[in-house]
Amino acid sequence: MMDWFELNVVAILIGALLYAVYGGIYYTIMLGKKKDTQFKQTEGPLKYVVSIMIAFVSSFVVASFVQAAGAEGILSGLVVGLFIGIIITLVYLKNTMFGLVTKKAFYIAVGDHLIIFALLGMVHGVINGM
């Protein structure tokens, strides 16, 4: 049974910070160079507030899966993170096949999610193993 009180709050905070910093860098590089007309960002600060909330929720979810899997260490955390990234990739793939997401957006989003969830898995695996 999952022991919710055993989740490491510091690891969740570190993971959320990592997610937010990485996302800012990744999307600045991927979308900032060109003003591609197919990608329209929403106006205002709400997107940043929601992004930070998603960073915390994502870090919490990864921490939960890492603990539930009993992953301890960088490699086992990486595996858990990659599984989460692969599931997200499959969802994006389905949406792309039905024309809801462009191929370019698919590659950008999938690259982001595979990398960040692998990193989050490693962070939580290492801290879970301490």
mmCIF file of N, CA and C in Angstrom:
data_model
loop_
_atom_site.group_PDB
_atom_site.id
_atom_site.type_symbol
_atom_site.label_atom_id
_atom_site.label_comp_id
_atom_site.label_asym_id
_atom_site.label_seq_id
_atom_site.Cartn_x
_atom_site.Cartn_y
_atom_site.Cartn_z
ATOM 1 N N MET A 1 0.835 -1.183 0.000
ATOM 2 C CA MET A 1 0.000 0.000 0.000
ATOM 3 C C MET A 1 0.884 1.253 0.000
ATOM 4 N N MET A 2 0.445 2.244 -0.716
ATOM 5 C CA MET A 2 1.187 3.491 -0.852
ATOM 6 C C MET A 2 1.138 4.277 0.454
ATOM 7 N N ASP A 3 2.313 4.687 0.927
ATOM 8 C CA ASP A 3 2.392 5.507 2.132
ATOM 9 C C ASP A 3 2.650 6.948 1.703
ATOM 10 N N TRP A 4 1.591 7.739 1.636
ATOM 11 C CA TRP A 4 1.677 9.102 1.136
ATOM 12 C C TRP A 4 2.559 9.995 2.003
ATOM 13 N N PHE A 5 2.699 9.629 3.275
ATOM 14 C CA PHE A 5 3.514 10.445 4.177
ATOM 15 C C PHE A 5 5.007 10.187 3.998
ATOM 16 N N GLU A 6 5.350 9.158 3.239
ATOM 17 C CA GLU A 6 6.753 8.852 2.978
ATOM 18 C C GLU A 6 7.314 9.587 1.767
ATOM 19 N N LEU A 7 6.446 10.281 1.032
ATOM 20 C CA LEU A 7 6.932 11.049 -0.116
ATOM 21 C C LEU A 7 7.838 12.163 0.385
ATOM 22 N N ASN A 8 8.933 12.355 -0.304
ATOM 23 C CA ASN A 8 9.931 13.345 0.099
ATOM 24 C C ASN A 8 9.536 14.714 -0.460
ATOM 25 N N VAL A 9 9.133 15.608 0.434
ATOM 26 C CA VAL A 9 8.681 16.941 0.031
ATOM 27 C C VAL A 9 9.816 17.726 -0.630
ATOM 28 N N VAL A 10 11.017 17.582 -0.127
ATOM 29 C CA VAL A 10 12.163 18.279 -0.720
ATOM 30 C C VAL A 10 12.378 17.803 -2.154
ATOM 31 N N ALA A 11 12.263 16.501 -2.382
ATOM 32 C CA ALA A 11 12.420 15.965 -3.737
ATOM 33 C C ALA A 11 11.325 16.493 -4.661
ATOM 34 N N ILE A 12 10.122 16.601 -4.150
ATOM 35 C CA ILE A 12 9.027 17.136 -4.959
ATOM 36 C C ILE A 12 9.300 18.591 -5.317
ATOM 37 N N LEU A 13 9.791 19.373 -4.363
ATOM 38 C CA LEU A 13 10.125 20.773 -4.633
ATOM 39 C C LEU A 13 11.275 20.898 -5.636
ATOM 40 N N ILE A 14 12.307 20.073 -5.465
ATOM 41 C CA ILE A 14 13.443 20.078 -6.401
ATOM 42 C C ILE A 14 12.965 19.684 -7.800
ATOM 43 N N GLY A 15 12.137 18.655 -7.874
ATOM 44 C CA GLY A 15 11.610 18.214 -9.163
ATOM 45 C C GLY A 15 10.764 19.279 -9.836
ATOM 46 N N ALA A 16 9.940 19.971 -9.050
ATOM 47 C CA ALA A 16 9.098 21.033 -9.612
ATOM 48 C C ALA A 16 9.953 22.187 -10.132
ATOM 49 N N LEU A 17 10.975 22.550 -9.374
ATOM 50 C CA LEU A 17 11.886 23.608 -9.809
ATOM 51 C C LEU A 17 12.616 23.196 -11.091
ATOM 52 N N LEU A 18 13.097 21.957 -11.121
ATOM 53 C CA LEU A 18 13.760 21.428 -12.319
ATOM 54 C C LEU A 18 12.820 21.496 -13.518
ATOM 55 N N TYR A 19 11.575 21.047 -13.324
ATOM 56 C CA TYR A 19 10.582 21.049 -14.399
ATOM 57 C C TYR A 19 10.354 22.471 -14.913
ATOM 58 N N ALA A 20 10.193 23.429 -14.010
ATOM 59 C CA ALA A 20 9.914 24.805 -14.413
ATOM 60 C C ALA A 20 11.096 25.415 -15.163
ATOM 61 N N VAL A 21 12.299 25.230 -14.651
ATOM 62 C CA VAL A 21 13.490 25.786 -15.302
ATOM 63 C C VAL A 21 13.708 25.122 -16.659
ATOM 64 N N TYR A 22 13.620 23.799 -16.681
ATOM 65 C CA TYR A 22 13.805 23.066 -17.933
ATOM 66 C C TYR A 22 12.762 23.494 -18.965
ATOM 67 N N GLY A 23 11.493 23.588 -18.552
ATOM 68 C CA GLY A 23 10.433 23.982 -19.475
ATOM 69 C C GLY A 23 10.670 25.362 -20.055
ATOM 70 N N GLY A 24 11.105 26.283 -19.214
ATOM 71 C CA GLY A 24 11.400 27.629 -19.702
ATOM 72 C C GLY A 24 12.501 27.626 -20.742
ATOM 73 N N ILE A 25 13.546 26.875 -20.481
ATOM 74 C CA ILE A 25 14.663 26.788 -21.427
ATOM 75 C C ILE A 25 14.243 26.064 -22.703
ATOM 76 N N TYR A 26 13.590 24.908 -22.543
ATOM 77 C CA TYR A 26 13.206 24.084 -23.690
ATOM 78 C C TYR A 26 12.289 24.851 -24.644
ATOM 79 N N TYR A 27 11.243 25.457 -24.099
ATOM 80 C CA TYR A 27 10.297 26.134 -24.971
ATOM 81 C C TYR A 27 10.834 27.449 -25.509
ATOM 82 N N THR A 28 11.748 28.086 -24.804
ATOM 83 C CA THR A 28 12.392 29.275 -25.347
ATOM 84 C C THR A 28 13.222 28.893 -26.572
ATOM 85 N N ILE A 29 13.936 27.781 -26.468
ATOM 86 C CA ILE A 29 14.753 27.313 -27.591
ATOM 87 C C ILE A 29 13.873 26.818 -28.733
ATOM 88 N N MET A 30 12.872 25.991 -28.423
ATOM 89 C CA MET A 30 12.058 25.365 -29.468
ATOM 90 C C MET A 30 11.095 26.333 -30.148
ATOM 91 N N LEU A 31 10.560 27.276 -29.403
ATOM 92 C CA LEU A 31 9.545 28.162 -29.980
ATOM 93 C C LEU A 31 9.990 29.613 -30.084
ATOM 94 N N GLY A 32 11.076 29.967 -29.422
ATOM 95 C CA GLY A 32 11.473 31.360 -29.362
ATOM 96 C C GLY A 32 12.213 31.872 -30.575
ATOM 97 N N LYS A 33 12.884 30.994 -31.303
ATOM 98 C CA LYS A 33 13.695 31.430 -32.438
ATOM 99 C C LYS A 33 12.836 31.966 -33.576
ATOM 100 N N LYS A 34 11.788 31.233 -33.873
ATOM 101 C CA LYS A 34 10.952 31.573 -35.005
ATOM 102 C C LYS A 34 9.567 31.936 -34.498
ATOM 103 N N LYS A 35 8.991 32.899 -35.132
ATOM 104 C CA LYS A 35 7.611 33.243 -34.817
ATOM 105 C C LYS A 35 6.714 32.421 -35.750
ATOM 106 N N ASP A 36 6.591 31.141 -35.437
ATOM 107 C CA ASP A 36 5.811 30.228 -36.253
ATOM 108 C C ASP A 36 4.325 30.520 -36.060
ATOM 109 N N THR A 37 3.634 30.757 -37.149
ATOM 110 C CA THR A 37 2.225 31.137 -37.055
ATOM 111 C C THR A 37 1.330 30.009 -36.569
ATOM 112 N N GLN A 38 1.801 28.755 -36.635
ATOM 113 C CA GLN A 38 0.948 27.665 -36.168
ATOM 114 C C GLN A 38 0.937 27.549 -34.647
ATOM 115 N N PHE A 39 1.880 28.211 -33.977
ATOM 116 C CA PHE A 39 1.948 28.181 -32.524
ATOM 117 C C PHE A 39 1.593 29.560 -31.981
ATOM 118 N N LYS A 40 0.449 29.652 -31.387
ATOM 119 C CA LYS A 40 -0.006 30.921 -30.819
ATOM 120 C C LYS A 40 -0.083 30.758 -29.308
ATOM 121 N N GLN A 41 0.729 31.527 -28.591
ATOM 122 C CA GLN A 41 0.700 31.491 -27.141
ATOM 123 C C GLN A 41 -0.437 32.362 -26.631
ATOM 124 N N THR A 42 -0.988 31.959 -25.499
ATOM 125 C CA THR A 42 -2.013 32.775 -24.877
ATOM 126 C C THR A 42 -1.358 34.011 -24.276
ATOM 127 N N GLU A 43 -2.125 35.053 -24.140
ATOM 128 C CA GLU A 43 -1.626 36.302 -23.574
ATOM 129 C C GLU A 43 -1.768 36.277 -22.060
ATOM 130 N N GLY A 44 -0.924 37.036 -21.397
ATOM 131 C CA GLY A 44 -1.050 37.210 -19.961
ATOM 132 C C GLY A 44 -0.251 36.213 -19.147
ATOM 133 N N PRO A 45 -0.238 36.432 -17.836
ATOM 134 C CA PRO A 45 0.593 35.627 -16.933
ATOM 135 C C PRO A 45 -0.016 34.286 -16.534
ATOM 136 N N LEU A 46 -1.280 34.040 -16.863
ATOM 137 C CA LEU A 46 -1.931 32.810 -16.418
ATOM 138 C C LEU A 46 -1.198 31.558 -16.887
ATOM 139 N N LYS A 47 -0.626 31.585 -18.090
ATOM 140 C CA LYS A 47 0.082 30.418 -18.600
ATOM 141 C C LYS A 47 1.278 30.067 -17.719
ATOM 142 N N TYR A 48 1.916 31.067 -17.124
ATOM 143 C CA TYR A 48 3.061 30.816 -16.252
ATOM 144 C C TYR A 48 2.616 30.240 -14.907
ATOM 145 N N VAL A 49 1.515 30.752 -14.388
ATOM 146 C CA VAL A 49 0.967 30.230 -13.132
ATOM 147 C C VAL A 49 0.565 28.767 -13.306
ATOM 148 N N VAL A 50 -0.136 28.474 -14.389
ATOM 149 C CA VAL A 50 -0.557 27.093 -14.661
ATOM 150 C C VAL A 50 0.651 26.199 -14.893
ATOM 151 N N SER A 51 1.665 26.694 -15.574
ATOM 152 C CA SER A 51 2.878 25.905 -15.809
ATOM 153 C C SER A 51 3.564 25.527 -14.499
ATOM 154 N N ILE A 52 3.614 26.450 -13.559
ATOM 155 C CA ILE A 52 4.227 26.158 -12.259
ATOM 156 C C ILE A 52 3.390 25.124 -11.504
ATOM 157 N N MET A 53 2.076 25.254 -11.572
ATOM 158 C CA MET A 53 1.202 24.264 -10.920
ATOM 159 C C MET A 53 1.407 22.886 -11.536
ATOM 160 N N ILE A 54 1.524 22.823 -12.847
ATOM 161 C CA ILE A 54 1.749 21.552 -13.537
ATOM 162 C C ILE A 54 3.103 20.973 -13.146
ATOM 163 N N ALA A 55 4.101 21.821 -12.953
ATOM 164 C CA ALA A 55 5.424 21.352 -12.528
ATOM 165 C C ALA A 55 5.329 20.659 -11.171
ATOM 166 N N PHE A 56 4.606 21.255 -10.229
ATOM 167 C CA PHE A 56 4.443 20.645 -8.906
ATOM 168 C C PHE A 56 3.647 19.346 -8.975
ATOM 169 N N VAL A 57 2.560 19.351 -9.726
ATOM 170 C CA VAL A 57 1.741 18.140 -9.853
ATOM 171 C C VAL A 57 2.543 17.028 -10.519
ATOM 172 N N SER A 58 3.283 17.357 -11.563
ATOM 173 C CA SER A 58 4.081 16.353 -12.266
ATOM 174 C C SER A 58 5.150 15.763 -11.358
ATOM 175 N N SER A 59 5.809 16.606 -10.593
ATOM 176 C CA SER A 59 6.839 16.126 -9.676
ATOM 177 C C SER A 59 6.219 15.223 -8.614
ATOM 178 N N PHE A 60 5.053 15.602 -8.118
ATOM 179 C CA PHE A 60 4.341 14.782 -7.136
ATOM 180 C C PHE A 60 3.964 13.418 -7.722
ATOM 181 N N VAL A 61 3.451 13.420 -8.946
ATOM 182 C CA VAL A 61 3.048 12.165 -9.597
ATOM 183 C C VAL A 61 4.263 11.261 -9.817
ATOM 184 N N VAL A 62 5.351 11.827 -10.285
ATOM 185 C CA VAL A 62 6.556 11.021 -10.495
ATOM 186 C C VAL A 62 7.063 10.470 -9.161
ATOM 187 N N ALA A 63 7.059 11.307 -8.123
ATOM 188 C CA ALA A 63 7.475 10.836 -6.792
ATOM 189 C C ALA A 63 6.610 9.664 -6.340
ATOM 190 N N SER A 64 5.314 9.753 -6.614
ATOM 191 C CA SER A 64 4.386 8.676 -6.230
ATOM 192 C C SER A 64 4.688 7.388 -6.980
ATOM 193 N N PHE A 65 4.902 7.496 -8.287
ATOM 194 C CA PHE A 65 5.203 6.304 -9.085
ATOM 195 C C PHE A 65 6.559 5.701 -8.714
ATOM 196 N N VAL A 66 7.534 6.546 -8.464
ATOM 197 C CA VAL A 66 8.859 6.055 -8.077
ATOM 198 C C VAL A 66 8.761 5.299 -6.754
ATOM 199 N N GLN A 67 8.032 5.871 -5.798
ATOM 200 C CA GLN A 67 7.874 5.183 -4.518
ATOM 201 C C GLN A 67 7.082 3.891 -4.683
ATOM 202 N N ALA A 68 5.990 3.947 -5.426
ATOM 203 C CA ALA A 68 5.159 2.753 -5.629
ATOM 204 C C ALA A 68 5.944 1.635 -6.313
ATOM 205 N N ALA A 69 6.848 2.010 -7.215
ATOM 206 C CA ALA A 69 7.660 1.015 -7.923
ATOM 207 C C ALA A 69 8.835 0.537 -7.073
ATOM 208 N N GLY A 70 9.082 1.221 -5.969
ATOM 209 C CA GLY A 70 10.234 0.869 -5.140
ATOM 210 C C GLY A 70 11.551 1.197 -5.809
ATOM 211 N N ALA A 71 11.507 2.186 -6.706
ATOM 212 C CA ALA A 71 12.703 2.566 -7.444
ATOM 213 C C ALA A 71 13.664 3.322 -6.536
ATOM 214 N N GLU A 72 14.875 2.834 -6.480
ATOM 215 C CA GLU A 72 15.918 3.475 -5.696
ATOM 216 C C GLU A 72 17.171 3.566 -6.552
ATOM 217 N N GLY A 73 17.565 4.764 -6.839
ATOM 218 C CA GLY A 73 18.747 4.965 -7.668
ATOM 219 C C GLY A 73 18.401 5.608 -8.986
ATOM 220 N N ILE A 74 19.445 6.061 -9.651
ATOM 221 C CA ILE A 74 19.269 6.841 -10.877
ATOM 222 C C ILE A 74 18.689 6.005 -12.020
ATOM 223 N N LEU A 75 19.135 4.772 -12.171
ATOM 224 C CA LEU A 75 18.683 3.947 -13.293
ATOM 225 C C LEU A 75 17.225 3.525 -13.144
ATOM 226 N N SER A 76 16.847 3.055 -11.961
ATOM 227 C CA SER A 76 15.456 2.630 -11.782
ATOM 228 C C SER A 76 14.514 3.834 -11.831
ATOM 229 N N GLY A 77 14.970 4.999 -11.335
ATOM 230 C CA GLY A 77 14.167 6.210 -11.466
ATOM 231 C C GLY A 77 14.007 6.616 -12.914
ATOM 232 N N LEU A 78 15.077 6.468 -13.691
ATOM 233 C CA LEU A 78 15.035 6.768 -15.121
ATOM 234 C C LEU A 78 13.994 5.903 -15.824
ATOM 235 N N VAL A 79 13.967 4.626 -15.494
ATOM 236 C CA VAL A 79 13.008 3.705 -16.124
ATOM 237 C C VAL A 79 11.575 4.136 -15.822
ATOM 238 N N VAL A 80 11.294 4.463 -14.559
ATOM 239 C CA VAL A 80 9.951 4.908 -14.193
ATOM 240 C C VAL A 80 9.597 6.188 -14.946
ATOM 241 N N GLY A 81 10.514 7.153 -14.980
ATOM 242 C CA GLY A 81 10.267 8.399 -15.695
ATOM 243 C C GLY A 81 10.041 8.189 -17.179
ATOM 244 N N LEU A 82 10.822 7.296 -17.782
ATOM 245 C CA LEU A 82 10.640 7.022 -19.212
ATOM 246 C C LEU A 82 9.303 6.356 -19.502
ATOM 247 N N PHE A 83 8.855 5.474 -18.615
ATOM 248 C CA PHE A 83 7.536 4.860 -18.806
ATOM 249 C C PHE A 83 6.438 5.925 -18.807
ATOM 250 N N ILE A 84 6.537 6.881 -17.900
ATOM 251 C CA ILE A 84 5.556 7.968 -17.865
ATOM 252 C C ILE A 84 5.641 8.779 -19.163
ATOM 253 N N GLY A 85 6.852 9.090 -19.597
ATOM 254 C CA GLY A 85 7.045 9.823 -20.841
ATOM 255 C C GLY A 85 6.511 9.073 -22.051
ATOM 256 N N ILE A 86 6.681 7.770 -22.066
ATOM 257 C CA ILE A 86 6.182 6.954 -23.181
ATOM 258 C C ILE A 86 4.654 6.952 -23.216
ATOM 259 N N ILE A 87 4.021 6.878 -22.060
ATOM 260 C CA ILE A 87 2.552 6.930 -22.015
ATOM 261 C C ILE A 87 2.059 8.261 -22.569
ATOM 262 N N ILE A 88 2.703 9.350 -22.178
ATOM 263 C CA ILE A 88 2.323 10.669 -22.697
ATOM 264 C C ILE A 88 2.562 10.732 -24.204
ATOM 265 N N THR A 89 3.662 10.146 -24.668
ATOM 266 C CA THR A 89 3.961 10.102 -26.099
ATOM 267 C C THR A 89 2.860 9.380 -26.862
ATOM 268 N N LEU A 90 2.372 8.278 -26.315
ATOM 269 C CA LEU A 90 1.305 7.527 -26.989
ATOM 270 C C LEU A 90 0.029 8.359 -27.115
ATOM 271 N N VAL A 91 -0.270 9.136 -26.102
ATOM 272 C CA VAL A 91 -1.450 10.007 -26.164
ATOM 273 C C VAL A 91 -1.277 11.055 -27.257
ATOM 274 N N TYR A 92 -0.100 11.680 -27.289
ATOM 275 C CA TYR A 92 0.166 12.658 -28.338
ATOM 276 C C TYR A 92 0.157 12.009 -29.720
ATOM 277 N N LEU A 93 0.674 10.799 -29.835
ATOM 278 C CA LEU A 93 0.681 10.091 -31.115
ATOM 279 C C LEU A 93 -0.740 9.864 -31.624
ATOM 280 N N LYS A 94 -1.607 9.414 -30.742
ATOM 281 C CA LYS A 94 -3.007 9.206 -31.133
ATOM 282 C C LYS A 94 -3.630 10.519 -31.598
ATOM 283 N N ASN A 95 -3.413 11.573 -30.837
ATOM 284 C CA ASN A 95 -3.975 12.875 -31.214
ATOM 285 C C ASN A 95 -3.399 13.374 -32.535
ATOM 286 N N THR A 96 -2.128 13.102 -32.782
ATOM 287 C CA THR A 96 -1.498 13.490 -34.042
ATOM 288 C C THR A 96 -2.087 12.706 -35.200
ATOM 289 N N MET A 97 -2.318 11.419 -34.993
ATOM 290 C CA MET A 97 -2.881 10.582 -36.052
ATOM 291 C C MET A 97 -4.293 11.025 -36.438
ATOM 292 N N PHE A 98 -5.027 11.599 -35.493
ATOM 293 C CA PHE A 98 -6.376 12.080 -35.783
ATOM 294 C C PHE A 98 -6.381 13.555 -36.204
ATOM 295 N N GLY A 99 -5.197 14.131 -36.369
ATOM 296 C CA GLY A 99 -5.096 15.489 -36.879
ATOM 297 C C GLY A 99 -5.318 16.582 -35.849
ATOM 298 N N LEU A 100 -5.337 16.219 -34.574
ATOM 299 C CA LEU A 100 -5.551 17.218 -33.527
ATOM 300 C C LEU A 100 -4.267 17.963 -33.166
ATOM 301 N N VAL A 101 -3.119 17.376 -33.492
ATOM 302 C CA VAL A 101 -1.817 17.963 -33.197
ATOM 303 C C VAL A 101 -0.972 17.854 -34.462
ATOM 304 N N THR A 102 -0.282 18.927 -34.822
ATOM 305 C CA THR A 102 0.583 18.869 -36.003
ATOM 306 C C THR A 102 1.804 17.999 -35.692
ATOM 307 N N LYS A 103 2.450 17.517 -36.746
ATOM 308 C CA LYS A 103 3.651 16.699 -36.542
ATOM 309 C C LYS A 103 4.750 17.490 -35.848
ATOM 310 N N LYS A 104 4.898 18.743 -36.207
ATOM 311 C CA LYS A 104 5.923 19.574 -35.585
ATOM 312 C C LYS A 104 5.634 19.732 -34.088
ATOM 313 N N ALA A 105 4.382 20.019 -33.754
ATOM 314 C CA ALA A 105 4.001 20.154 -32.343
ATOM 315 C C ALA A 105 4.182 18.826 -31.617
ATOM 316 N N PHE A 106 3.914 17.724 -32.305
ATOM 317 C CA PHE A 106 4.102 16.395 -31.718
ATOM 318 C C PHE A 106 5.557 16.199 -31.307
ATOM 319 N N TYR A 107 6.478 16.490 -32.213
ATOM 320 C CA TYR A 107 7.900 16.292 -31.912
ATOM 321 C C TYR A 107 8.378 17.207 -30.784
ATOM 322 N N ILE A 108 7.896 18.437 -30.785
ATOM 323 C CA ILE A 108 8.283 19.370 -29.726
ATOM 324 C C ILE A 108 7.769 18.881 -28.376
ATOM 325 N N ALA A 109 6.503 18.518 -28.310
ATOM 326 C CA ALA A 109 5.894 18.089 -27.043
ATOM 327 C C ALA A 109 6.473 16.760 -26.562
ATOM 328 N N VAL A 110 6.648 15.823 -27.471
ATOM 329 C CA VAL A 110 7.176 14.513 -27.090
ATOM 330 C C VAL A 110 8.614 14.642 -26.591
ATOM 331 N N GLY A 111 9.417 15.433 -27.290
ATOM 332 C CA GLY A 111 10.789 15.644 -26.830
ATOM 333 C C GLY A 111 10.812 16.214 -25.432
ATOM 334 N N ASP A 112 9.979 17.203 -25.199
ATOM 335 C CA ASP A 112 9.885 17.822 -23.878
ATOM 336 C C ASP A 112 9.509 16.799 -22.816
ATOM 337 N N HIS A 113 8.451 16.048 -23.045
ATOM 338 C CA HIS A 113 7.955 15.128 -22.020
ATOM 339 C C HIS A 113 8.873 13.935 -21.782
ATOM 340 N N LEU A 114 9.453 13.396 -22.824
ATOM 341 C CA LEU A 114 10.380 12.277 -22.615
ATOM 342 C C LEU A 114 11.589 12.715 -21.787
ATOM 343 N N ILE A 115 12.117 13.880 -22.104
ATOM 344 C CA ILE A 115 13.302 14.351 -21.385
ATOM 345 C C ILE A 115 12.970 14.722 -19.946
ATOM 346 N N ILE A 116 11.930 15.530 -19.738
ATOM 347 C CA ILE A 116 11.666 16.008 -18.380
ATOM 348 C C ILE A 116 11.222 14.877 -17.461
ATOM 349 N N PHE A 117 10.419 13.942 -17.948
ATOM 350 C CA PHE A 117 9.991 12.862 -17.064
ATOM 351 C C PHE A 117 11.132 11.888 -16.781
ATOM 352 N N ALA A 118 12.040 11.724 -17.736
ATOM 353 C CA ALA A 118 13.239 10.929 -17.455
ATOM 354 C C ALA A 118 14.072 11.609 -16.372
ATOM 355 N N LEU A 119 14.248 12.927 -16.490
ATOM 356 C CA LEU A 119 15.006 13.676 -15.480
ATOM 357 C C LEU A 119 14.319 13.624 -14.113
ATOM 358 N N LEU A 120 13.010 13.834 -14.099
ATOM 359 C CA LEU A 120 12.274 13.769 -12.827
ATOM 360 C C LEU A 120 12.388 12.380 -12.206
ATOM 361 N N GLY A 121 12.282 11.348 -13.024
ATOM 362 C CA GLY A 121 12.428 9.988 -12.511
ATOM 363 C C GLY A 121 13.790 9.768 -11.880
ATOM 364 N N MET A 122 14.832 10.280 -12.532
ATOM 365 C CA MET A 122 16.185 10.123 -11.982
ATOM 366 C C MET A 122 16.335 10.876 -10.663
ATOM 367 N N VAL A 123 15.817 12.109 -10.608
ATOM 368 C CA VAL A 123 15.905 12.895 -9.380
ATOM 369 C C VAL A 123 15.205 12.167 -8.235
ATOM 370 N N HIS A 124 13.985 11.726 -8.487
ATOM 371 C CA HIS A 124 13.224 11.059 -7.429
ATOM 372 C C HIS A 124 13.818 9.695 -7.096
ATOM 373 N N GLY A 125 14.366 8.996 -8.082
ATOM 374 C CA GLY A 125 15.005 7.713 -7.807
ATOM 375 C C GLY A 125 16.221 7.871 -6.915
ATOM 376 N N VAL A 126 17.031 8.875 -7.214
ATOM 377 C CA VAL A 126 18.239 9.110 -6.396
ATOM 378 C C VAL A 126 17.841 9.502 -4.983
ATOM 379 N N ILE A 127 16.912 10.425 -4.850
ATOM 380 C CA ILE A 127 16.534 10.889 -3.512
ATOM 381 C C ILE A 127 15.780 9.796 -2.755
ATOM 382 N N ASN A 128 14.989 8.996 -3.466
ATOM 383 C CA ASN A 128 14.274 7.886 -2.842
ATOM 384 C C ASN A 128 15.249 6.830 -2.329
ATOM 385 N N GLY A 129 16.396 6.718 -2.995
ATOM 386 C CA GLY A 129 17.401 5.739 -2.589
ATOM 387 C C GLY A 129 18.266 6.189 -1.428
ATOM 388 N N MET A 130 18.153 7.436 -1.014
ATOM 389 C CA MET A 130 18.985 7.945 0.090
ATOM 390 C C MET A 130 18.442 7.518 1.439
#
